[in-house]
PDB file of C-alpha atoms in Angstrom:
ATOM      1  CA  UNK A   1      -7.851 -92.333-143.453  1.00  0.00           C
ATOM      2  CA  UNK A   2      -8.969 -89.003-144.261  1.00  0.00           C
ATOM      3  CA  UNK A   3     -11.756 -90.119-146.027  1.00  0.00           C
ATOM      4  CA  UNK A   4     -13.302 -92.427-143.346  1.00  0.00           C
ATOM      5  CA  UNK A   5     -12.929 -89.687-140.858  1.00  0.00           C
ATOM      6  CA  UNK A   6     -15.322 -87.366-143.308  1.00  0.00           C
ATOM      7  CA  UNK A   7     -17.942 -90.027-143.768  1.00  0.00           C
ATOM      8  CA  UNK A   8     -17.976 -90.671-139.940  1.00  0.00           C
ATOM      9  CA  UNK A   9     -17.871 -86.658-139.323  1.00  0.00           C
ATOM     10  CA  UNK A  10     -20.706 -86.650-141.850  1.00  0.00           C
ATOM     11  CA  UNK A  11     -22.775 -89.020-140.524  1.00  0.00           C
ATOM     12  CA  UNK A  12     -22.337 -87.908-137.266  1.00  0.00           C
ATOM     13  CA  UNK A  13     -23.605 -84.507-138.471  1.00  0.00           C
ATOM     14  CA  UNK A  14     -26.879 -86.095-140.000  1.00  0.00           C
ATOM     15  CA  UNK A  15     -27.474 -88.132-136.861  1.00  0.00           C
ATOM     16  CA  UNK A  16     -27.566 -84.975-134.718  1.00  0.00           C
ATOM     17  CA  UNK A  17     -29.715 -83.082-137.212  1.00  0.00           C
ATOM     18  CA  UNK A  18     -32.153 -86.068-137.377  1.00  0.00           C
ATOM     19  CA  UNK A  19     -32.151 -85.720-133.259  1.00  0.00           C
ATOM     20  CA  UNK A  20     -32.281 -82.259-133.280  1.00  0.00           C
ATOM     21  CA  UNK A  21     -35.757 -82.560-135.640  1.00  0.00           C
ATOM     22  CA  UNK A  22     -37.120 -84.967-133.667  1.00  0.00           C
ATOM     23  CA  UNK A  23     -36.681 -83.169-131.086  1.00  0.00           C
ATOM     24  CA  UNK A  24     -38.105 -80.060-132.564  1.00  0.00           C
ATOM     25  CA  UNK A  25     -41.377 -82.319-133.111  1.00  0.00           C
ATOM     26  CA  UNK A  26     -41.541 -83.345-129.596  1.00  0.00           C
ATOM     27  CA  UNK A  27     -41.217 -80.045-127.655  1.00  0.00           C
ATOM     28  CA  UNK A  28     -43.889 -78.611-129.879  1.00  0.00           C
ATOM     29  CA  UNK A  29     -46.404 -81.846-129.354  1.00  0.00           C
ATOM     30  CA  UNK A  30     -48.833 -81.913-125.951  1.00  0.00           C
ATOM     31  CA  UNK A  31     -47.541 -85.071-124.524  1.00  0.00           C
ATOM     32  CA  UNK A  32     -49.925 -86.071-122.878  1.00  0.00           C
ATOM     33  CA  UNK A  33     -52.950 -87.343-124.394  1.00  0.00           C
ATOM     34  CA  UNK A  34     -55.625 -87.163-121.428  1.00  0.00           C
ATOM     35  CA  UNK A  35     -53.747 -84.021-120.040  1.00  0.00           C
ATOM     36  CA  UNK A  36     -56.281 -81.335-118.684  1.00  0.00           C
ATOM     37  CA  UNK A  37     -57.481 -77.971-120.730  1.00  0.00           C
ATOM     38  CA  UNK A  38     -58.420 -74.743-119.256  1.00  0.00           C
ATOM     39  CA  UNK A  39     -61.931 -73.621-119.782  1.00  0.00           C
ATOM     40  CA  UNK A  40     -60.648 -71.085-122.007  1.00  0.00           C
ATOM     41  CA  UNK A  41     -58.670 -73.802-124.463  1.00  0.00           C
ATOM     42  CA  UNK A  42     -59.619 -73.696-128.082  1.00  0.00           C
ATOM     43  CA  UNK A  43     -58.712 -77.530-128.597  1.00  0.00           C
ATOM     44  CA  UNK A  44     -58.350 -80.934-126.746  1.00  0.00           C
ATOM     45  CA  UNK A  45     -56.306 -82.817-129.464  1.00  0.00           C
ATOM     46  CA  UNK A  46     -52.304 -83.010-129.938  1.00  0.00           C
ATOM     47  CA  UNK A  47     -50.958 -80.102-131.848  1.00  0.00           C
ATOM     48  CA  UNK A  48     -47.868 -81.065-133.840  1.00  0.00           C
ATOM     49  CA  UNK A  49     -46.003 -78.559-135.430  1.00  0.00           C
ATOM     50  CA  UNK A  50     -43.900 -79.781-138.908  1.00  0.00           C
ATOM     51  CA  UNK A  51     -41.412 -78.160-140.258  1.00  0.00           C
ATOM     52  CA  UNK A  52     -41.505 -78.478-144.635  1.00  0.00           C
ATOM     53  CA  UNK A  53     -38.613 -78.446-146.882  1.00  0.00           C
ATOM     54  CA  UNK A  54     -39.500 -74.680-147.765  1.00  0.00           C
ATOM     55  CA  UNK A  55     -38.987 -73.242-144.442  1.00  0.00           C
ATOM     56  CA  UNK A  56     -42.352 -72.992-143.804  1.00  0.00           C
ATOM     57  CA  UNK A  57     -44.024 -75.115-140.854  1.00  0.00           C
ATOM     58  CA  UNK A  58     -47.828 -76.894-140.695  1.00  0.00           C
ATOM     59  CA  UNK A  59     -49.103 -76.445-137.523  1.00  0.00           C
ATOM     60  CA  UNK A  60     -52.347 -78.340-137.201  1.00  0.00           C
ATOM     61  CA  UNK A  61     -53.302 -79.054-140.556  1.00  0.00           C
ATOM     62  CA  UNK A  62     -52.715 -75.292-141.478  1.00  0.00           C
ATOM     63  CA  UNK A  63     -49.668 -73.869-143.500  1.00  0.00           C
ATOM     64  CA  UNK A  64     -47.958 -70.902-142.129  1.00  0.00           C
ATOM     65  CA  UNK A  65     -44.767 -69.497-142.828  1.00  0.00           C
ATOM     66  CA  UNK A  66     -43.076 -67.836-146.144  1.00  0.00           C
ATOM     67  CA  UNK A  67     -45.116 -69.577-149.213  1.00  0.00           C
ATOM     68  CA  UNK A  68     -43.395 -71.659-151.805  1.00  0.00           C
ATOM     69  CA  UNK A  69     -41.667 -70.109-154.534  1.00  0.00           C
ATOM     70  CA  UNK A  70     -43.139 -68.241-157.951  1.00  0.00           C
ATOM     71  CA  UNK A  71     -41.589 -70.451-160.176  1.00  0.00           C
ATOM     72  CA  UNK A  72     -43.367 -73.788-158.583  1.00  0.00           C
ATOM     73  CA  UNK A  73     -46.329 -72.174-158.131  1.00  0.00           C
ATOM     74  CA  UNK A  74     -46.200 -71.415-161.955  1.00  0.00           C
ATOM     75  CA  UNK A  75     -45.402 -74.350-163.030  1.00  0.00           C
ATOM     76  CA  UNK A  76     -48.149 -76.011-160.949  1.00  0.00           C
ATOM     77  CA  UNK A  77     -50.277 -74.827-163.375  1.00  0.00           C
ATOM     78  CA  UNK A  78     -48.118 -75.767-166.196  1.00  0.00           C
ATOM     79  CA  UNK A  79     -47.003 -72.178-167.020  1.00  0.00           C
ATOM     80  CA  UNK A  80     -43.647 -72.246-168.596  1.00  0.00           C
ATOM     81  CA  UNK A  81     -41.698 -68.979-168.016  1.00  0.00           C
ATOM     82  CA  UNK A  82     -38.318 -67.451-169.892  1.00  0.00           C
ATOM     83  CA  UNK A  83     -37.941 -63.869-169.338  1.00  0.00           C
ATOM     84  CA  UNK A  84     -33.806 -64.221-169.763  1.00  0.00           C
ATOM     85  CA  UNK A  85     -32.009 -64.325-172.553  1.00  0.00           C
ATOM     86  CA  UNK A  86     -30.554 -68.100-173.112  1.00  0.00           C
ATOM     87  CA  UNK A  87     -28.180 -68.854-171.302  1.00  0.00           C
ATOM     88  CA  UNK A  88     -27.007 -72.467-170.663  1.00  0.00           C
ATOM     89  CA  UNK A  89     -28.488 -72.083-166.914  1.00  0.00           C
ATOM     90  CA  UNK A  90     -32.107 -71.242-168.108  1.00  0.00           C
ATOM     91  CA  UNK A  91     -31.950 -73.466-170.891  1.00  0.00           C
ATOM     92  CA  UNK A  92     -31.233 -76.378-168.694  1.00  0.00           C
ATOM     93  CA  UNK A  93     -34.387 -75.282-166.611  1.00  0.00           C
ATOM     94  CA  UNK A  94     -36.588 -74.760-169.334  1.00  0.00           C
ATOM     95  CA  UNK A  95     -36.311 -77.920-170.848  1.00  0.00           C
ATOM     96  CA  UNK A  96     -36.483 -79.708-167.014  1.00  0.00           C
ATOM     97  CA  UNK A  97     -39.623 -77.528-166.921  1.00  0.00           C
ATOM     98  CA  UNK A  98     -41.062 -79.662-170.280  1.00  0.00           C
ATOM     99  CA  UNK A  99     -39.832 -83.338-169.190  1.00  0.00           C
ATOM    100  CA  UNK A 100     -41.492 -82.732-165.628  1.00  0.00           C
ATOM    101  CA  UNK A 101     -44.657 -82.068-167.437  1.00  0.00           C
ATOM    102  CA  UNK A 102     -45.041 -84.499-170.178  1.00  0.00           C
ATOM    103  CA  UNK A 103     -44.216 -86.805-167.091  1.00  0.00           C
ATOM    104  CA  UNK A 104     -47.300 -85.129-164.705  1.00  0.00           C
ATOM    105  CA  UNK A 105     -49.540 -85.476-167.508  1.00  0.00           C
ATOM    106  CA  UNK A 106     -48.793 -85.648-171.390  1.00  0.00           C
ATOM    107  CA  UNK A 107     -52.524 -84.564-172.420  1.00  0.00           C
ATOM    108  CA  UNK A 108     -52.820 -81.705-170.929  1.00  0.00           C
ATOM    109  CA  UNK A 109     -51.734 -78.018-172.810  1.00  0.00           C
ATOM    110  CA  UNK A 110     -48.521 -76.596-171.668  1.00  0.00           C
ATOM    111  CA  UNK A 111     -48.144 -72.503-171.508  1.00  0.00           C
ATOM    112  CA  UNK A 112     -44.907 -70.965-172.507  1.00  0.00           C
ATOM    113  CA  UNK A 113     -44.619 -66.897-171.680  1.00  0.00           C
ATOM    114  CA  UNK A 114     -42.240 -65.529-174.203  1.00  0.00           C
ATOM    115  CA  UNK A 115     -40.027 -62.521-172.861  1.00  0.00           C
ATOM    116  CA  UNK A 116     -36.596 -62.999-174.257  1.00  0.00           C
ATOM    117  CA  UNK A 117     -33.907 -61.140-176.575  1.00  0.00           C
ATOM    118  CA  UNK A 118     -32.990 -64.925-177.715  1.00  0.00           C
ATOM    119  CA  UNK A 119     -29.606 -65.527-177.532  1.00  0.00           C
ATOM    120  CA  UNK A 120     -28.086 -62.007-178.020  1.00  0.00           C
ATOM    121  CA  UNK A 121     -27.828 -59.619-174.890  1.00  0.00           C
ATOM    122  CA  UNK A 122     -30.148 -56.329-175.075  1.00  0.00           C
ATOM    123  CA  UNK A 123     -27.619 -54.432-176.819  1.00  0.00           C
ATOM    124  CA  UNK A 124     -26.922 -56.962-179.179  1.00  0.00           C
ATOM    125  CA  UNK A 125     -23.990 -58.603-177.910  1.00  0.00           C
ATOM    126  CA  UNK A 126     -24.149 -62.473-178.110  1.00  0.00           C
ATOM    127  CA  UNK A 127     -25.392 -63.831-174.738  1.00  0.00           C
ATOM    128  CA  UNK A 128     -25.270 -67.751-175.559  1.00  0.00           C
ATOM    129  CA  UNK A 129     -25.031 -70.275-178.801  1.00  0.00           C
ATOM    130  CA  UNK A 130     -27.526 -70.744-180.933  1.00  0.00           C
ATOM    131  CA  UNK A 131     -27.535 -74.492-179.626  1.00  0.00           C
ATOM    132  CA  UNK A 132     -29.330 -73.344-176.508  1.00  0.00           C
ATOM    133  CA  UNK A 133     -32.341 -72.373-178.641  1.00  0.00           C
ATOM    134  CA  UNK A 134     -32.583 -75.374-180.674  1.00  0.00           C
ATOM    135  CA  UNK A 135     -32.856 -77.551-177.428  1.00  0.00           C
ATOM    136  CA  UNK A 136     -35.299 -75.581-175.956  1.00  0.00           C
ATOM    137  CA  UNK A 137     -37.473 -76.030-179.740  1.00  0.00           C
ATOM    138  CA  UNK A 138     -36.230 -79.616-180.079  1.00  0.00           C
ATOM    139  CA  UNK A 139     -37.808 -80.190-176.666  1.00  0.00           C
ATOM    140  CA  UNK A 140     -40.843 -78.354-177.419  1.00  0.00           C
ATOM    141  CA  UNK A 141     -41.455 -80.990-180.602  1.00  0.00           C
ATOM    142  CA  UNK A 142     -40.617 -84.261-178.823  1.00  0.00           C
ATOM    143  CA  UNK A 143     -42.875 -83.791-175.334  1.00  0.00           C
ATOM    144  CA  UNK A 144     -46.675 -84.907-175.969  1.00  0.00           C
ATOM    145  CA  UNK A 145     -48.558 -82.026-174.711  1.00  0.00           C
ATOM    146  CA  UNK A 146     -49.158 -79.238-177.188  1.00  0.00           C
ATOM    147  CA  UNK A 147     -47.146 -76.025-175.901  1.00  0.00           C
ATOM    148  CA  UNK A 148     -49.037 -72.507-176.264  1.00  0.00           C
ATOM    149  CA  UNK A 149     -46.747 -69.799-176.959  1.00  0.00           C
ATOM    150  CA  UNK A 150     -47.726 -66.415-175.750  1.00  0.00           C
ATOM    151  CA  UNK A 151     -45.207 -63.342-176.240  1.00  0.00           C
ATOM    152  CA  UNK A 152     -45.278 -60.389-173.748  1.00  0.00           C
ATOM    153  CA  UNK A 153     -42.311 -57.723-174.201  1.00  0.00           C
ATOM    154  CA  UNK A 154     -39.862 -58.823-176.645  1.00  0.00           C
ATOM    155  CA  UNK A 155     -39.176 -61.719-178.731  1.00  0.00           C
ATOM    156  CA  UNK A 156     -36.167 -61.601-180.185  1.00  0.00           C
ATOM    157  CA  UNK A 157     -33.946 -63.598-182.801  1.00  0.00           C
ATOM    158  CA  UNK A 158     -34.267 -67.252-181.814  1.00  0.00           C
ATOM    159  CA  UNK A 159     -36.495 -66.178-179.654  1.00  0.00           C
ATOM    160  CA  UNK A 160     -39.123 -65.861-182.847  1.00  0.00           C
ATOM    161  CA  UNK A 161     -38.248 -68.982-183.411  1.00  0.00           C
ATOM    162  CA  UNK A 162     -39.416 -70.427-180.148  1.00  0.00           C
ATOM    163  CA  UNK A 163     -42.790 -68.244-180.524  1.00  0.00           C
ATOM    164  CA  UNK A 164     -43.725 -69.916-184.066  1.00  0.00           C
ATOM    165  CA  UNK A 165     -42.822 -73.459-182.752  1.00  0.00           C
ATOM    166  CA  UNK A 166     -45.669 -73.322-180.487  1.00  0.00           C
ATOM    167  CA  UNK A 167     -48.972 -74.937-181.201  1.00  0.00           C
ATOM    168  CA  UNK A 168     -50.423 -74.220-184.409  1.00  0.00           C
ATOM    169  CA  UNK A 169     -53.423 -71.561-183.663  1.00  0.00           C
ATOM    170  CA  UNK A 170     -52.368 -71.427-180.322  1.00  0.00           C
ATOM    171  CA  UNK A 171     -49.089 -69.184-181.038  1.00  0.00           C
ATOM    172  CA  UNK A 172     -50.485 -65.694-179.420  1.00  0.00           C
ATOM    173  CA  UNK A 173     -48.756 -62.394-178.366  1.00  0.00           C
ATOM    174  CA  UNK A 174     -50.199 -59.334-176.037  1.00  0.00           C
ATOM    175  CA  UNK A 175     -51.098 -56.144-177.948  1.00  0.00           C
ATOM    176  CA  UNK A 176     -47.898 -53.975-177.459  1.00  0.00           C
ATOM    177  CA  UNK A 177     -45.206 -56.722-177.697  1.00  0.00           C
ATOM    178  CA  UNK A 178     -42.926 -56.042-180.060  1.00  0.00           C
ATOM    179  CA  UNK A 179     -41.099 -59.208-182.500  1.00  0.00           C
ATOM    180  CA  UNK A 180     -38.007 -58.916-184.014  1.00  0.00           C
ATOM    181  CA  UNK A 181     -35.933 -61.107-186.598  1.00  0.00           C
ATOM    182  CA  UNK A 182     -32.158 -60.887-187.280  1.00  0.00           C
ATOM    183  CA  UNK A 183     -29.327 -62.934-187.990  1.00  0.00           C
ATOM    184  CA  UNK A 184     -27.051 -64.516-185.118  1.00  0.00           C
ATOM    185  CA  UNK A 185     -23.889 -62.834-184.396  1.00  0.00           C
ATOM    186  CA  UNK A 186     -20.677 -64.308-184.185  1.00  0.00           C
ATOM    187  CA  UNK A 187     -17.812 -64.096-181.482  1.00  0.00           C
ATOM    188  CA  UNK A 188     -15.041 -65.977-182.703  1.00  0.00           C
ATOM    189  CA  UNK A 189     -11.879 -65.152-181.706  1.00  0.00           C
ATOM    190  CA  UNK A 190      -8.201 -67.302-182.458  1.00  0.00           C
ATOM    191  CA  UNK A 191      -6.216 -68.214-185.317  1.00  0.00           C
ATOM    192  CA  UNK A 192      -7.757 -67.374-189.225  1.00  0.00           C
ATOM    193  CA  UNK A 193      -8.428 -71.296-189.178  1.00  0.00           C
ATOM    194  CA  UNK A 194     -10.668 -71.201-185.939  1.00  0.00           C
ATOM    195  CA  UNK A 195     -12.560 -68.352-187.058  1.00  0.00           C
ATOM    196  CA  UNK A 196     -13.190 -69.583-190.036  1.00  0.00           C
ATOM    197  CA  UNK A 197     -14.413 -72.923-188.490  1.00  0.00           C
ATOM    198  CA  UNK A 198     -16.806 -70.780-186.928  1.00  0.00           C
ATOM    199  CA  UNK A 199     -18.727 -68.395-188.867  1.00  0.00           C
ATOM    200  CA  UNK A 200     -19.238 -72.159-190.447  1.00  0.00           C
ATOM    201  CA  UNK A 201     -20.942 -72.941-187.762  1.00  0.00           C
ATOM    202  CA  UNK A 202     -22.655 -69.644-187.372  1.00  0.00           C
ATOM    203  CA  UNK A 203     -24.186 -69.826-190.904  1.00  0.00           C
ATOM    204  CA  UNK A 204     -25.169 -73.718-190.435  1.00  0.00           C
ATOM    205  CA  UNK A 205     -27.067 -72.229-187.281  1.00  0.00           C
ATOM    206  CA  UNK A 206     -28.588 -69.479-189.161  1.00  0.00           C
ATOM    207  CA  UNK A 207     -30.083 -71.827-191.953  1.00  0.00           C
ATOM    208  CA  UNK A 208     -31.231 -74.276-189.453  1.00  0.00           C
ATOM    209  CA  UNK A 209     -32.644 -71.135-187.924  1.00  0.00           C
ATOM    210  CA  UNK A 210     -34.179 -69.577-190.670  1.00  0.00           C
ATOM    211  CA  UNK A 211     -35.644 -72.939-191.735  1.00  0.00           C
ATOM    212  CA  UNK A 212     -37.395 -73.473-188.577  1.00  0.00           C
ATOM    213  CA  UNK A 213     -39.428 -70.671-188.703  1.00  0.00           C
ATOM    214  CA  UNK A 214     -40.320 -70.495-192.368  1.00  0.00           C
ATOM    215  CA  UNK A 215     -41.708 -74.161-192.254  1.00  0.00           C
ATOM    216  CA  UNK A 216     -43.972 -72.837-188.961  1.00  0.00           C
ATOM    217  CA  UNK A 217     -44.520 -69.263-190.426  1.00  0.00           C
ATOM    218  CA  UNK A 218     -45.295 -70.842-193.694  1.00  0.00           C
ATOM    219  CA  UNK A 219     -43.345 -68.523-195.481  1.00  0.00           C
ATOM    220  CA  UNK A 220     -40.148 -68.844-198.077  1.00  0.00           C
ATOM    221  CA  UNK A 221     -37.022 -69.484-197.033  1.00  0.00           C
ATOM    222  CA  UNK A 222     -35.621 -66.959-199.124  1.00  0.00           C
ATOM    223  CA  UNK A 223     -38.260 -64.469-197.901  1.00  0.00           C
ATOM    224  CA  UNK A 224     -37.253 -65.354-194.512  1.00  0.00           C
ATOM    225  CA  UNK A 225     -33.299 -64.996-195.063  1.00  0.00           C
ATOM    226  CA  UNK A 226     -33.319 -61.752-196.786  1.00  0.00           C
ATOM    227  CA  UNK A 227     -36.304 -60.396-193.893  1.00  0.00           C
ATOM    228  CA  UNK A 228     -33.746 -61.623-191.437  1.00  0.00           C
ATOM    229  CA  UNK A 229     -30.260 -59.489-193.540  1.00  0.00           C
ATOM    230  CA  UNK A 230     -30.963 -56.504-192.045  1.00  0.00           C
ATOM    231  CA  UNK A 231     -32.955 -56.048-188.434  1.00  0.00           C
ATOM    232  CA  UNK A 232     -36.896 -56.610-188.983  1.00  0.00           C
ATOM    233  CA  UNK A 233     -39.053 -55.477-186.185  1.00  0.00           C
ATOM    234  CA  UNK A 234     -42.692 -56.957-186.151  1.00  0.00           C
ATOM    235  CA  UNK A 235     -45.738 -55.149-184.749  1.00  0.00           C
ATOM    236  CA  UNK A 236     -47.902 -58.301-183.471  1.00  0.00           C
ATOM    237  CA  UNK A 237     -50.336 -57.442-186.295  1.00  0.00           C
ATOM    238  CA  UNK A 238     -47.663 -57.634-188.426  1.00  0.00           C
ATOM    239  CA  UNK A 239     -46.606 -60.849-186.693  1.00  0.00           C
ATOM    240  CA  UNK A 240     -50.051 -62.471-187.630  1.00  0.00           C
ATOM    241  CA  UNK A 241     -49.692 -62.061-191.586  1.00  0.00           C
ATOM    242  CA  UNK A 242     -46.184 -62.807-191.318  1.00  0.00           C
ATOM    243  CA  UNK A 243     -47.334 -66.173-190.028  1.00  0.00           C
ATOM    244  CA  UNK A 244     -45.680 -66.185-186.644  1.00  0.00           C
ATOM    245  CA  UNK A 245     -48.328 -65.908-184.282  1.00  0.00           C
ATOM    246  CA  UNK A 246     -51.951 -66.966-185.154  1.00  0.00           C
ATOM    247  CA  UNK A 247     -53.608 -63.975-182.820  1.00  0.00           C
ATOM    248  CA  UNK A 248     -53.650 -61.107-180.694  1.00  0.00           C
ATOM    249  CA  UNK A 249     -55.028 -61.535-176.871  1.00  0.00           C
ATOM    250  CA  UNK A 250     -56.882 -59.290-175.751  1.00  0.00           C
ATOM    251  CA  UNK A 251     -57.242 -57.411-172.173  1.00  0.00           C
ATOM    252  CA  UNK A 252     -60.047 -59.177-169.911  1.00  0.00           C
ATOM    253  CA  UNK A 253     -60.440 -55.360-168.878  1.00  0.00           C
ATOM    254  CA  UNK A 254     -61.515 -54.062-172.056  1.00  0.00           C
ATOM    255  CA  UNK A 255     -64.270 -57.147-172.881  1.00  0.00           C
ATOM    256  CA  UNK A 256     -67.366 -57.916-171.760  1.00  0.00           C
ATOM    257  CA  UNK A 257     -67.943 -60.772-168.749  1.00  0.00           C
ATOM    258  CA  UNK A 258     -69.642 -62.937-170.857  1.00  0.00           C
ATOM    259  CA  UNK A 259     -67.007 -63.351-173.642  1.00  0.00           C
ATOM    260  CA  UNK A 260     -63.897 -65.898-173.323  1.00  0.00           C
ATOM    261  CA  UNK A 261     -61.530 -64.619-170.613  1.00  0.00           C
ATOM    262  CA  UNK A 262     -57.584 -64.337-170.890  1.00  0.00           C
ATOM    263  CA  UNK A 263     -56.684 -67.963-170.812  1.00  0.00           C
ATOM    264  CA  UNK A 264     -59.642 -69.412-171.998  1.00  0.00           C
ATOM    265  CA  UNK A 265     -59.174 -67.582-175.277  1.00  0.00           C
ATOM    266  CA  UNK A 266     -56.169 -69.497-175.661  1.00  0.00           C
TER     267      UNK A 266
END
């Protein structure tokens, strides 16, 4: 009984809204087709003002009101953004970010901005699982367009690993970003069994890992494991022999107008 009485309360509720929109629609429309202008009136054709899902409102073929949000507007033009460290919340939209699309179009290029501390916190602390990485890299491999990775700030820890899954010669960083490698950290807690379960898992991740980005990097895995024992931090130079990154982009300010600008040099 309870239940019916919320569905009818509920529908009750969307009738009302739907009246109260149309409504809305009406009082803002001239109702009268052949009504009379003043000399002074800038039109003589119904004006309709819409309300859109973003709060904003088109009032005669003309958008006003608070514009739609950065995010959308990024990835309009198929700019992936992760400036967080990964979390199960941005991994969820970064991946959303990839099927959406491969589904818009699979030919075009898709550009991923790199500004992440992986899946430790800034001080080092462990933010998220390793897991939330390899989705976002797994997804990266299995959508059709060809992702361009582009680090500004930080990449850190998986984070590298993300950077040197991108396209080959179209992995790039900005000339003061700084690239760091290091092995994941481990918060087990529990019984001697469950923690021992667990830096398992934590040294499975690792290899997988470490394997990742010595197969992009083409470097040794050994080379890459005993890089990644202590803290290595990478200059973007650095990041370019290492095998990372395939170049350095440049400043539109400091080139000339006729060379390639920012994005087309990607």
């Amino acid at each position: 009984m309870t239940f019916q009485n919320s569905k009818q309360d509920s529908t009750l509720a969307f009738q009302g809204l739907n009246s109260n929109l149309n409504s809305f629609l009406i009082s803002k429309q001239i109702p009268n087709k052949n009504q009379k202008f003043g000399p002074h009136s800038s039109s003589k054709k119904n004006i309709e003002i819409k309300c859109m899902q973003t709060g904003a409102q088109n009032y005669d073929g003309v958008r006003i009101g608070p514009p739609p949000d950065l995010p959308s507007l990024l990835l309009n033009n198929r700019i992936v953004y992760l400036g967080m460290p990964l979390v199960p919340a941005v991994t969820e939209l970064i991946v959303a970010e990839f099927l959406y699309l491969q589904y818009e179009n699979s030919e075009k290029p898709v550009f991923m901005y790199l500004n992440s501390t992986g899946t430790s916190n800034p001080d080092g602390s462990s933010a998220g699982f390793e897991t939330e990485a390899f989705a976002i890299a797994d997804t990266m491999n299995y959508v059709k367009p060809p992702v361009h990775t582009i680090c500004v700030g930080q990449a850190f820890g998986t984070c590298v690993m993300l950077l040197s899954s991108g396209e080959p010669t179209h992995r790039a960083s900005l000339p003061n970003a700084t690239i760091m490698i290091h092995q994941p950290t481990s918060r087990a807690k529990g019984q001697a069994s469950d923690i021992a379960i667990k830096a398992r898992e934590v040294l499975y991740n690792r290899k997988q890992c470490f394997e990742i980005i010595a197969e992009t990097s083409g470097q040794p895995l050994e080379k890459v494991m005993k890089d990644a024992s202590r803290t290595k931090y990478l200059t973007p130079g650095e990041a370019v022999e290492y095998g990372i990154i395939d170049k350095i982009l440049e400043s539109p300010k400091s080139i000339s107008s006729m060379d390639p600008s920012f994005l087309s040099s990607l």
